[in-house]
CSV table of C-alpha atoms in Angstrom, one decimal:
chain,number,residue,atom,x,y,z
A,1,MET,CA,-14.9,15.0,10.3
A,2,LYS,CA,-12.3,17.4,9.1
A,3,THR,CA,-9.9,16.0,6.4
A,4,LYS,CA,-7.0,17.8,8.2
A,5,GLU,CA,-7.5,15.7,11.4
A,6,LEU,CA,-7.8,12.6,9.3
A,7,ALA,CA,-4.7,13.3,7.3
A,8,LYS,CA,-2.7,14.1,10.5
A,9,ALA,CA,-3.9,10.8,12.1
A,10,ILE,CA,-2.9,8.8,9.0
A,11,ARG,CA,0.6,10.4,9.0
A,12,LYS,CA,1.0,9.4,12.7
A,13,ILE,CA,0.0,5.8,12.1
A,14,LEU,CA,2.4,5.4,9.1
A,15,ALA,CA,5.3,7.0,11.1
A,16,SER,CA,4.9,4.5,14.0
A,17,SER,CA,4.2,1.4,12.0
A,18,ASP,CA,6.1,-1.3,10.0
A,19,LEU,CA,5.2,-0.8,6.3
A,20,GLU,CA,6.3,-4.4,5.6
A,21,THR,CA,3.2,-5.6,7.4
A,22,LEU,CA,0.8,-2.6,7.4
A,23,SER,CA,-2.1,-2.6,4.9
A,24,ARG,CA,-4.7,0.0,4.0
A,25,LYS,CA,-7.4,-2.0,5.8
A,26,MET,CA,-5.3,-2.0,9.0
A,27,VAL,CA,-4.9,1.8,8.7
A,28,ARG,CA,-8.7,2.2,8.4
A,29,LYS,CA,-9.4,-0.1,11.4
A,30,GLN,CA,-6.9,2.0,13.5
A,31,LEU,CA,-8.7,5.2,12.4
A,32,GLU,CA,-12.1,3.7,13.3
A,33,THR,CA,-10.8,2.9,16.7
A,34,GLN,CA,-9.4,6.4,17.2
A,35,PHE,CA,-12.4,8.3,15.9
A,36,GLY,CA,-15.1,5.8,17.0
A,37,GLU,CA,-16.9,5.7,13.6
A,38,SER,CA,-16.8,3.9,10.2
A,39,MET,CA,-14.2,5.1,7.7
A,40,GLU,CA,-16.0,3.6,4.6
A,41,GLU,CA,-17.1,7.0,3.2
A,42,HIS,CA,-13.5,8.3,3.6
A,43,LYS,CA,-11.9,5.2,1.9
A,44,ALA,CA,-10.8,7.0,-1.3
A,45,PHE,CA,-9.3,10.0,0.7
A,46,ILE,CA,-7.4,7.6,3.1
A,47,ASN,CA,-6.0,5.6,0.2
A,48,ALA,CA,-4.8,8.7,-1.6
A,49,GLN,CA,-3.2,10.1,1.6
A,50,ILE,CA,-1.4,6.8,2.3
A,51,THR,CA,0.0,6.8,-1.3
A,52,GLN,CA,1.1,10.5,-1.0
A,53,ILE,CA,2.8,10.0,2.3
A,54,ILE,CA,4.7,6.9,1.2
A,55,GLU,CA,5.8,8.8,-2.0
A,56,GLU,CA,7.1,11.7,0.2
A,57,GLN,CA,9.0,9.2,2.3
A,58,ASP,CA,10.6,7.6,-0.8
A,59,ASP,CA,11.6,11.0,-2.2
A,60,ASN,CA,13.1,12.0,1.2
A,61,ASP,CA,15.1,8.8,1.3
A,62,ASP,CA,16.5,9.4,-2.2
A,63,ASP,CA,17.4,13.0,-1.3
A,64,ASP,CA,19.2,11.8,1.9
A,65,GLU,CA,21.3,9.3,-0.1
A,66,VAL,CA,22.3,12.0,-2.5
A,67,ASP,CA,23.2,14.5,0.3
A,68,GLU,CA,25.3,11.9,2.1
A,69,SER,CA,27.3,11.0,-1.0
A,70,ASP,CA,27.9,14.8,-1.7
A,71,ASP,CA,29.0,15.5,1.9
A,72,GLU,CA,31.5,12.6,2.0
A,73,ALA,CA,35.1,13.9,2.0
A,74,PRO,CA,38.2,11.8,1.8
A,75,PRO,CA,39.2,10.9,5.3
A,76,ALA,CA,42.4,12.2,6.8
A,77,LYS,CA,45.2,9.7,7.0
A,78,LYS,CA,45.7,8.2,10.5
A,79,ALA,CA,48.0,5.7,12.1
A,80,LYS,CA,46.7,2.2,11.6
A,81,VAL,CA,45.1,0.8,14.7
A,82,SER,CA,44.3,-2.9,14.7
A,83,LYS,CA,40.8,-3.4,16.1
A,84,ALA,CA,38.7,-6.4,16.1
A,85,LYS,CA,35.9,-5.9,13.6
A,86,ALA,CA,32.4,-6.5,15.0
A,87,ALA,CA,30.6,-9.3,13.3
A,88,PRO,CA,28.2,-8.0,10.7
A,89,LYS,CA,24.5,-8.1,11.7
A,90,LYS,CA,22.6,-10.7,9.8
A,91,ARG,CA,19.2,-9.7,8.5
A,92,ALA,CA,16.3,-12.1,9.1
A,93,PRO,CA,15.6,-14.0,5.9
A,94,LYS,CA,12.6,-12.9,3.9
A,95,LYS,CA,9.6,-15.1,4.0
A,96,GLU,CA,8.9,-16.9,0.8
A,97,GLY,CA,5.5,-17.4,-0.8
A,98,GLY,CA,4.5,-13.8,-1.0
A,99,GLY,CA,3.0,-13.8,2.5
A,100,GLY,CA,1.3,-10.8,4.1
A,101,GLY,CA,-0.5,-8.0,2.5
A,102,GLY,CA,1.9,-5.3,3.4
A,103,PHE,CA,2.7,-2.3,1.3
A,104,ALA,CA,6.3,-3.4,0.8
A,105,SER,CA,5.6,-6.9,-0.5
A,106,GLU,CA,6.7,-7.5,-4.1
A,107,MET,CA,4.0,-8.0,-6.8
A,108,VAL,CA,4.2,-9.3,-10.4
A,109,LEU,CA,3.2,-6.8,-13.0
A,110,SER,CA,1.2,-7.6,-16.1
A,111,PRO,CA,3.4,-7.8,-19.3
A,112,GLU,CA,1.9,-4.6,-20.8
A,113,LEU,CA,2.4,-2.6,-17.6
A,114,ALA,CA,6.0,-4.0,-17.2
A,115,ALA,CA,6.8,-2.9,-20.7
A,116,VAL,CA,5.8,0.7,-19.9
A,117,LEU,CA,7.5,1.0,-16.5
A,118,GLY,CA,10.6,-1.2,-17.3
A,119,VAL,CA,10.2,-3.6,-14.3
A,120,GLU,CA,8.6,-7.0,-14.0
A,121,LYS,CA,8.1,-6.9,-10.1
A,122,SER,CA,7.5,-4.0,-7.7
A,123,SER,CA,6.0,-3.2,-4.4
A,124,ARG,CA,2.7,-1.2,-4.5
A,125,PRO,CA,4.3,2.1,-3.2
A,126,GLN,CA,7.1,1.9,-5.8
A,127,LEU,CA,4.6,1.0,-8.5
A,128,VAL,CA,2.5,4.1,-7.8
A,129,LYS,CA,5.7,6.2,-7.6
A,130,LYS,CA,6.9,5.0,-11.0
A,131,MET,CA,3.4,5.7,-12.5
A,132,TRP,CA,3.5,9.3,-11.2
A,133,ASP,CA,7.1,9.7,-12.6
A,134,TYR,CA,5.8,8.6,-16.0
A,135,ILE,CA,2.7,10.8,-15.8
A,136,ARG,CA,4.8,13.9,-14.9
A,137,GLU,CA,7.5,13.3,-17.4
A,138,ASN,CA,4.9,13.0,-20.2
A,139,GLY,CA,2.7,15.9,-18.9
A,140,LEU,CA,-0.4,13.8,-18.7
A,141,GLN,CA,-2.2,15.7,-15.9
A,142,ASP,CA,-5.2,17.8,-17.1
A,143,PRO,CA,-4.1,21.5,-16.8
A,144,ASN,CA,-7.7,22.4,-15.8
A,145,ASP,CA,-7.9,19.7,-13.1
A,146,LYS,CA,-4.6,18.2,-11.9
A,147,ARG,CA,-6.5,15.3,-10.3
A,148,THR,CA,-7.4,14.0,-13.8
A,149,ILE,CA,-4.9,12.0,-15.8
A,150,LEU,CA,-5.2,12.1,-19.6
A,151,LEU,CA,-3.7,8.9,-20.9
A,152,ASP,CA,-1.3,8.8,-23.8
A,153,ASP,CA,-1.4,6.1,-26.5
A,154,THR,CA,0.9,3.9,-24.5
A,155,LEU,CA,-1.2,3.9,-21.3
A,156,LYS,CA,-4.4,3.6,-23.3
A,157,GLY,CA,-3.0,0.3,-24.6
A,158,VAL,CA,-2.6,-0.8,-21.0
A,159,PHE,CA,-5.8,0.4,-19.3
A,160,LYS,CA,-8.1,0.6,-22.4
A,161,ARG,CA,-9.5,4.0,-21.5
A,162,ASP,CA,-8.9,7.6,-22.2
A,163,SER,CA,-8.5,8.9,-18.6
A,164,PHE,CA,-8.8,8.2,-14.9
A,165,THR,CA,-8.4,10.3,-11.7
A,166,MET,CA,-5.7,10.2,-9.1
A,167,PHE,CA,-8.2,8.4,-6.8
A,168,SER,CA,-9.3,5.8,-9.2
A,169,MET,CA,-5.8,5.0,-10.6
A,170,ASN,CA,-5.2,2.5,-7.8
A,171,LYS,CA,-8.3,0.6,-8.8
A,172,PHE,CA,-7.1,0.2,-12.4
A,173,LEU,CA,-3.5,-0.6,-11.3
A,174,LYS,CA,-4.9,-3.3,-9.1
A,175,ARG,CA,-5.9,-5.3,-12.2
A,176,HIS,CA,-2.3,-5.4,-13.4
A,177,VAL,CA,-0.5,-6.6,-10.3
A,178,LYS,CA,-0.8,-10.1,-8.7
A,179,LYS,CA,1.1,-12.1,-6.1
A,180,GLU,CA,3.4,-14.7,-7.7
A,181,SER,CA,1.3,-17.5,-6.1
A,182,GLU,CA,-1.8,-16.2,-7.9
A,183,LEU,CA,-0.3,-16.8,-11.3
A,184,THR,CA,-1.0,-20.4,-12.3
A,185,GLY,CA,-1.5,-22.3,-15.5
A,186,ASN,CA,-1.1,-19.9,-18.4
A,187,GLY,CA,-0.1,-17.0,-16.1
A,188,TRP,CA,-1.5,-13.6,-17.2
A,189,ASP,CA,-3.3,-15.1,-20.2
A,190,ASP,CA,-5.9,-16.5,-17.8
A,191,ILE,CA,-6.5,-13.2,-15.9
A,192,PRO,CA,-8.9,-10.6,-17.3
A,193,ARG,CA,-7.5,-7.1,-16.8
A,194,ASP,CA,-9.2,-4.2,-18.5
A,195,GLY,CA,-11.4,-3.3,-21.4
A,196,GLU,CA,-15.0,-4.4,-21.3
A,197,SER,CA,-14.9,-5.8,-17.7
A,198,SER,CA,-13.8,-2.5,-16.1
A,199,GLU,CA,-16.2,-0.5,-18.3
A,200,GLU,CA,-19.0,-2.7,-17.2
A,201,ASP,CA,-18.0,-2.2,-13.5
A,202,GLU,CA,-18.1,1.6,-14.0
A,203,ALA,CA,-21.5,1.4,-15.8
A,204,LYS,CA,-22.9,-0.7,-12.9
A,205,THR,CA,-21.6,1.7,-10.3
A,206,ALA,CA,-22.9,4.7,-12.2
A,207,GLU,CA,-26.4,3.1,-12.5
A,208,LYS,CA,-26.4,2.3,-8.8
A,209,GLU,CA,-25.5,5.9,-7.9
A,210,ARG,CA,-28.2,7.2,-10.3
A,211,LYS,CA,-30.9,5.0,-8.7
A,212,LYS,CA,-29.8,6.0,-5.3
A,213,ALA,CA,-30.0,9.7,-6.1
A,214,VAL,CA,-33.4,9.3,-7.7
A,215,LYS,CA,-34.7,7.5,-4.6
A,216,ALA,CA,-33.3,10.2,-2.3
A,217,ALA,CA,-34.8,13.0,-4.4
A,218,ARG,CA,-38.3,11.3,-4.2
A,219,LYS,CA,-38.1,11.0,-0.5
A,220,THR,CA,-37.1,14.6,-0.1
A,221,ALA,CA,-39.8,15.8,-2.4
A,222,ALA,CA,-42.5,13.7,-0.5
A,223,LYS,CA,-41.4,15.2,2.8
A,224,SER,CA,-41.3,18.8,1.5
A,225,GLU,CA,-44.9,18.3,0.3
A,226,LYS,CA,-46.0,17.3,3.8
A,227,GLY,CA,-44.1,20.2,5.3
A,228,GLU,CA,-41.6,18.0,7.1
A,229,LYS,CA,-37.9,18.8,7.2
A,230,PRO,CA,-35.8,16.1,5.5
A,231,LYS,CA,-33.8,14.1,8.0
A,232,ARG,CA,-30.4,12.6,7.6
A,233,ALA,CA,-30.6,8.9,7.0
A,234,ALA,CA,-29.7,7.0,10.2
A,235,PRO,CA,-27.3,4.1,9.9
A,236,ALA,CA,-29.0,0.7,9.6
A,237,PRO,CA,-29.5,-0.6,13.2
A,238,ASN,CA,-28.4,-4.0,14.3
A,239,THR,CA,-26.2,-4.6,11.3
A,240,GLY,CA,-22.5,-4.7,10.5
A,241,ILE,CA,-20.4,-2.5,12.8
A,242,ASN,CA,-23.6,-1.2,14.5
A,243,ALA,CA,-24.7,-4.7,15.6
A,244,PRO,CA,-25.4,-4.9,19.4
A,245,LEU,CA,-23.0,-7.4,21.1
A,246,GLU,CA,-23.1,-9.2,24.4
A,247,LEU,CA,-20.3,-7.9,26.6
A,248,SER,CA,-18.2,-9.8,29.1
A,249,LYS,CA,-18.7,-9.4,32.9
A,250,GLU,CA,-15.6,-7.2,33.2
A,251,LEU,CA,-16.6,-4.9,30.4
A,252,THR,CA,-20.2,-4.7,31.7
A,253,GLU,CA,-18.8,-3.8,35.2
A,254,LEU,CA,-16.7,-1.0,33.7
A,255,LEU,CA,-19.3,0.5,31.2
A,256,GLY,CA,-22.5,-0.2,33.2
A,257,GLU,CA,-24.3,-2.0,30.3
A,258,SER,CA,-24.2,-5.6,29.1
A,259,VAL,CA,-25.2,-4.9,25.4
A,260,LEU,CA,-23.5,-2.3,23.2
A,261,SER,CA,-22.1,-2.0,19.6
A,262,ARG,CA,-18.3,-1.8,18.9
A,263,PRO,CA,-18.3,1.9,18.2
A,264,GLN,CA,-20.3,2.6,21.4
A,265,VAL,CA,-17.9,0.5,23.5
A,266,VAL,CA,-14.8,2.3,22.0
A,267,LYS,CA,-16.4,5.7,22.5
A,268,ARG,CA,-17.4,5.1,26.1
A,269,LEU,CA,-13.9,3.7,26.9
A,270,TRP,CA,-12.3,6.8,25.6
A,271,VAL,CA,-14.6,9.0,27.7
A,272,TYR,CA,-13.6,6.9,30.7
A,273,ILE,CA,-9.9,7.1,29.8
A,274,LYS,CA,-10.0,10.9,29.4
A,275,GLU,CA,-12.1,11.5,32.5
A,276,ASN,CA,-9.7,9.6,34.6
A,277,GLY,CA,-6.6,11.1,32.9
A,278,LEU,CA,-5.1,7.7,31.9
A,279,GLN,CA,-3.3,8.9,28.8
A,280,ASN,CA,0.5,9.2,29.0
A,281,PRO,CA,1.1,13.0,28.8
A,282,GLU,CA,4.4,12.4,26.9
A,283,ASN,CA,2.8,9.9,24.4
A,284,LYS,CA,-1.0,10.3,24.0
A,285,GLN,CA,-1.2,7.0,22.1
A,286,GLU,CA,-0.3,5.1,25.4
A,287,ILE,CA,-2.8,4.4,28.1
A,288,LYS,CA,-1.7,3.7,31.7
A,289,CYS,CA,-4.3,1.3,33.0
A,290,ASN,CA,-5.9,1.8,36.4
A,291,GLU,CA,-7.2,-1.2,38.5
A,292,LEU,CA,-10.4,-1.7,36.4
A,293,LEU,CA,-8.6,-1.4,33.0
A,294,THR,CA,-5.8,-3.7,34.2
A,295,LYS,CA,-8.5,-6.3,35.2
A,296,LEU,CA,-10.1,-5.8,31.8
A,297,PHE,CA,-7.0,-6.0,29.5
A,298,GLY,CA,-4.6,-8.0,31.7
A,299,GLU,CA,-1.9,-5.4,31.2
A,300,SER,CA,-0.8,-2.3,33.0
A,301,THR,CA,-0.1,-0.3,29.8
A,302,VAL,CA,-1.8,-0.5,26.4
A,303,THR,CA,-1.8,1.6,23.2
A,304,MET,CA,-4.7,3.0,21.3
A,305,PHE,CA,-3.9,0.4,18.6
A,306,SER,CA,-3.6,-2.7,20.7
A,307,MET,CA,-6.7,-1.8,22.7
A,308,ASN,CA,-8.9,-3.0,19.8
A,309,LYS,CA,-7.3,-6.4,19.8
A,310,LEU,CA,-7.5,-6.7,23.6
A,311,LEU,CA,-11.2,-5.9,23.5
A,312,LYS,CA,-12.1,-8.8,21.1
A,313,PRO,CA,-12.3,-11.5,23.9
A,314,HIS,CA,-14.9,-9.3,25.7
A,315,PHE,CA,-17.3,-9.3,22.8
A,316,LEU,CA,-19.3,-12.6,23.4
A,317,GLY,CA,-21.3,-12.5,20.1
A,318,LYS,CA,-24.4,-10.8,18.7
A,319,ALA,CA,-27.1,-9.9,21.2
A,320,LYS,CA,-30.7,-10.9,20.6
A,321,VAL,CA,-32.7,-7.7,20.2
A,322,GLU,CA,-36.5,-7.8,20.4
A,323,VAL,CA,-38.2,-6.1,17.4
A,324,LYS,CA,-40.5,-3.3,18.8
A,325,ALA,CA,-43.7,-2.4,17.0
A,326,ALA,CA,-43.6,1.0,15.2
A,327,PRO,CA,-45.2,3.8,17.2
A,328,ALA,CA,-47.9,4.3,14.5
A,329,ALA,CA,-48.8,0.6,14.5
A,330,ALA,CA,-48.9,0.5,18.3
A,331,ALA,CA,-51.2,3.6,18.4
A,332,ALA,CA,-53.5,2.0,15.8
A,333,ALA,CA,-53.7,-1.2,17.7
A,334,SER,CA,-54.6,0.6,21.0
A,335,GLU,CA,-57.3,2.6,19.1
A,336,GLU,CA,-58.8,-0.7,17.8
A,337,GLU,CA,-58.8,-2.1,21.3
A,338,SER,CA,-60.5,0.9,22.8
A,339,GLY,CA,-63.1,1.0,20.0
A,340,SER,CA,-64.0,-2.7,20.5
A,341,ASP,CA,-64.3,-2.0,24.3
A,342,GLY,CA,-66.7,0.9,23.6
A,343,ALA,CA,-68.8,-1.3,21.3
A,344,ASP,CA,-69.1,-4.0,24.0
A,345,SER,CA,-70.3,-1.4,26.6
A,346,ASP,CA,-72.9,0.0,24.2
A,347,ASP,CA,-74.3,-3.5,23.5
A,348,GLY,CA,-74.5,-4.1,27.2
A,349,ALA,CA,-76.4,-0.9,27.7
A,350,SER,CA,-79.0,-1.8,25.0
A,351,ASP,CA,-79.5,-5.2,26.6
A,352,ASP,CA,-80.3,-3.6,30.0
A,353,GLU,CA,-82.8,-1.3,28.4
């Protein structure tokens, strides 16, 4: 998948969504629905794109406020006209208790991070923006690789390390922000943040990656010795997102099969939608349902994002799949059977003689 396509799709999702309730996980699910594949391997890129786009939006909002204040000119004097003022619109009160996992929900910063940034509470996008402001003001980006941040003594005191990348920064920031409801007892004193714990995490990850690389190298070497071309590892069958599911009667009638995995269902639905020209030409995210889709979803119009939710009732649970014998084992079994048959016939011949 091209990163340009992915970045464009992320920008569209953020533009048409409420950032108060949207989370990174929700963005990834929408992308999986749109592209019909898992986004796990693109997780770091998606998170970085989300942060970048939100930063751009914040910068644009700040610029707009400045422009508006500059453009304001003293109004010309006019004759007073008494008009009844419209009642001011009341905003819905914010929910208490730190609910939701949206980008805009306020989080409590650790004392050491609060001392650096000058705020005790902040939303995640604002926190990342303040971090980047600090990094740029102090020239902490590696001149040879702008993605690497070389921490000064102040940030070293917070994160207990010499550097991190723009992609791993969120991982280390996460240790220093909590919902207010999560701070109990002695508050931050009871919560491990950085130092040995995070170094151990990195060491474990590095060791896992090393073992994985060694295993892959051995497999490739073994295949090259046999003269076989190395094949790409297939996704694990019958597990996770690839697990086969029992489909409802309506979905079976539409797709022609009663057992499919989620990605397969989404992919075949999009083929059906495109073949029947059911996308709204003015808004491709909107699907105008024909008779079969209306029967399936119970609505005449759905969006590419709500479709996933409407499909849930049609997944009736994991399907039972019979484990088939491997081809080599089956062949060996058949050879043994034929061999035993031959032996029996020879014995019969000797008896006749």
